[in-house]
Amino acid sequence: MFALLHLKHAFNGSDEGFVECRGETPTWQFFSGQAYLELRRPCDAATLIKFRQLLGEECAEELLAQTINWLLLSS
C-alpha cells in the first residue's frame, strides 16, 4: 500500500485515476512488488484513501522523505 501511495504522490494523481491506471502500467506494478503483470486493480480508491488517513499526512510525508533520502544515499 505504501508503494501505491508513494507513486500516487510522485505523479500527483487522483486516487481513482491512479488506481485505475496502475493496473495498466507494468513499471509501477514492478515498483509495487508485483512479480508479474496483473491487469486488475490492486484495490479500490476508498482503500487507498483509508490507508492514507490511517497513516496521517505527517507520517505519510515523513515516510516519503525517508524513502527519497535512502535512494539518494544509496546511489
XYZ file of C-alpha atoms in Angstrom:
75
model
C 0.000 0.000 0.000
C 2.863 2.356 0.744
C 4.291 1.869 -2.760
C 0.892 2.799 -4.195
C 0.729 5.889 -2.019
C 4.278 6.869 -2.998
C 3.556 6.535 -6.734
C 0.298 8.454 -6.408
C 2.126 11.266 -4.620
C 5.033 11.282 -7.103
C 2.719 11.648 -10.093
C 0.234 13.928 -8.315
C -2.802 11.968 -9.444
C -6.246 11.410 -8.022
C -6.918 8.253 -6.027
C -9.417 6.963 -8.573
C -7.269 7.765 -11.593
C -4.147 6.299 -10.070
C -5.745 3.010 -9.016
C -7.263 2.650 -12.483
C -4.066 3.317 -14.447
C -1.727 1.390 -12.091
C -3.258 -1.827 -13.421
C -2.093 -0.925 -16.925
C 1.469 0.138 -16.074
C 3.968 -2.753 -15.692
C 6.724 -0.495 -14.326
C 4.505 0.736 -11.500
C 3.469 -2.823 -10.730
C 7.111 -3.913 -10.523
C 7.876 -0.972 -8.210
C 4.920 -2.030 -6.058
C 6.380 -5.508 -5.609
C 4.431 -7.436 -8.242
C 6.412 -10.267 -9.849
C 4.185 -10.418 -12.935
C 1.739 -8.205 -14.833
C -1.726 -8.161 -13.324
C -4.477 -6.304 -15.182
C -6.898 -5.974 -12.288
C -6.807 -3.030 -9.909
C -4.726 -3.541 -6.741
C -7.510 -2.090 -4.573
C -10.301 0.407 -4.850
C -9.705 4.119 -4.362
C -11.503 4.096 -0.991
C -8.939 1.643 0.403
C -6.067 3.921 -0.643
C -7.837 6.889 0.952
C -8.385 4.973 4.215
C -4.736 3.876 4.277
C -3.565 7.467 3.841
C -5.935 8.618 6.584
C -4.701 5.900 8.960
C -1.106 6.970 8.373
C -1.911 10.638 8.683
C -0.460 13.339 6.446
C 2.565 13.939 8.644
C 3.528 10.259 8.807
C 2.997 9.756 5.067
C 5.182 12.765 4.263
C 7.903 11.540 6.659
C 7.928 8.085 5.051
C 8.173 9.627 1.581
C 11.040 11.889 2.688
C 12.924 8.962 4.240
C 12.465 6.906 1.064
C 13.898 9.725 -1.051
C 16.825 10.203 1.343
C 17.575 6.476 1.300
C 17.543 6.456 -2.507
C 19.886 9.443 -2.668
C 22.329 7.907 -0.198
C 22.356 4.528 -1.917
C 23.167 5.888 -5.377
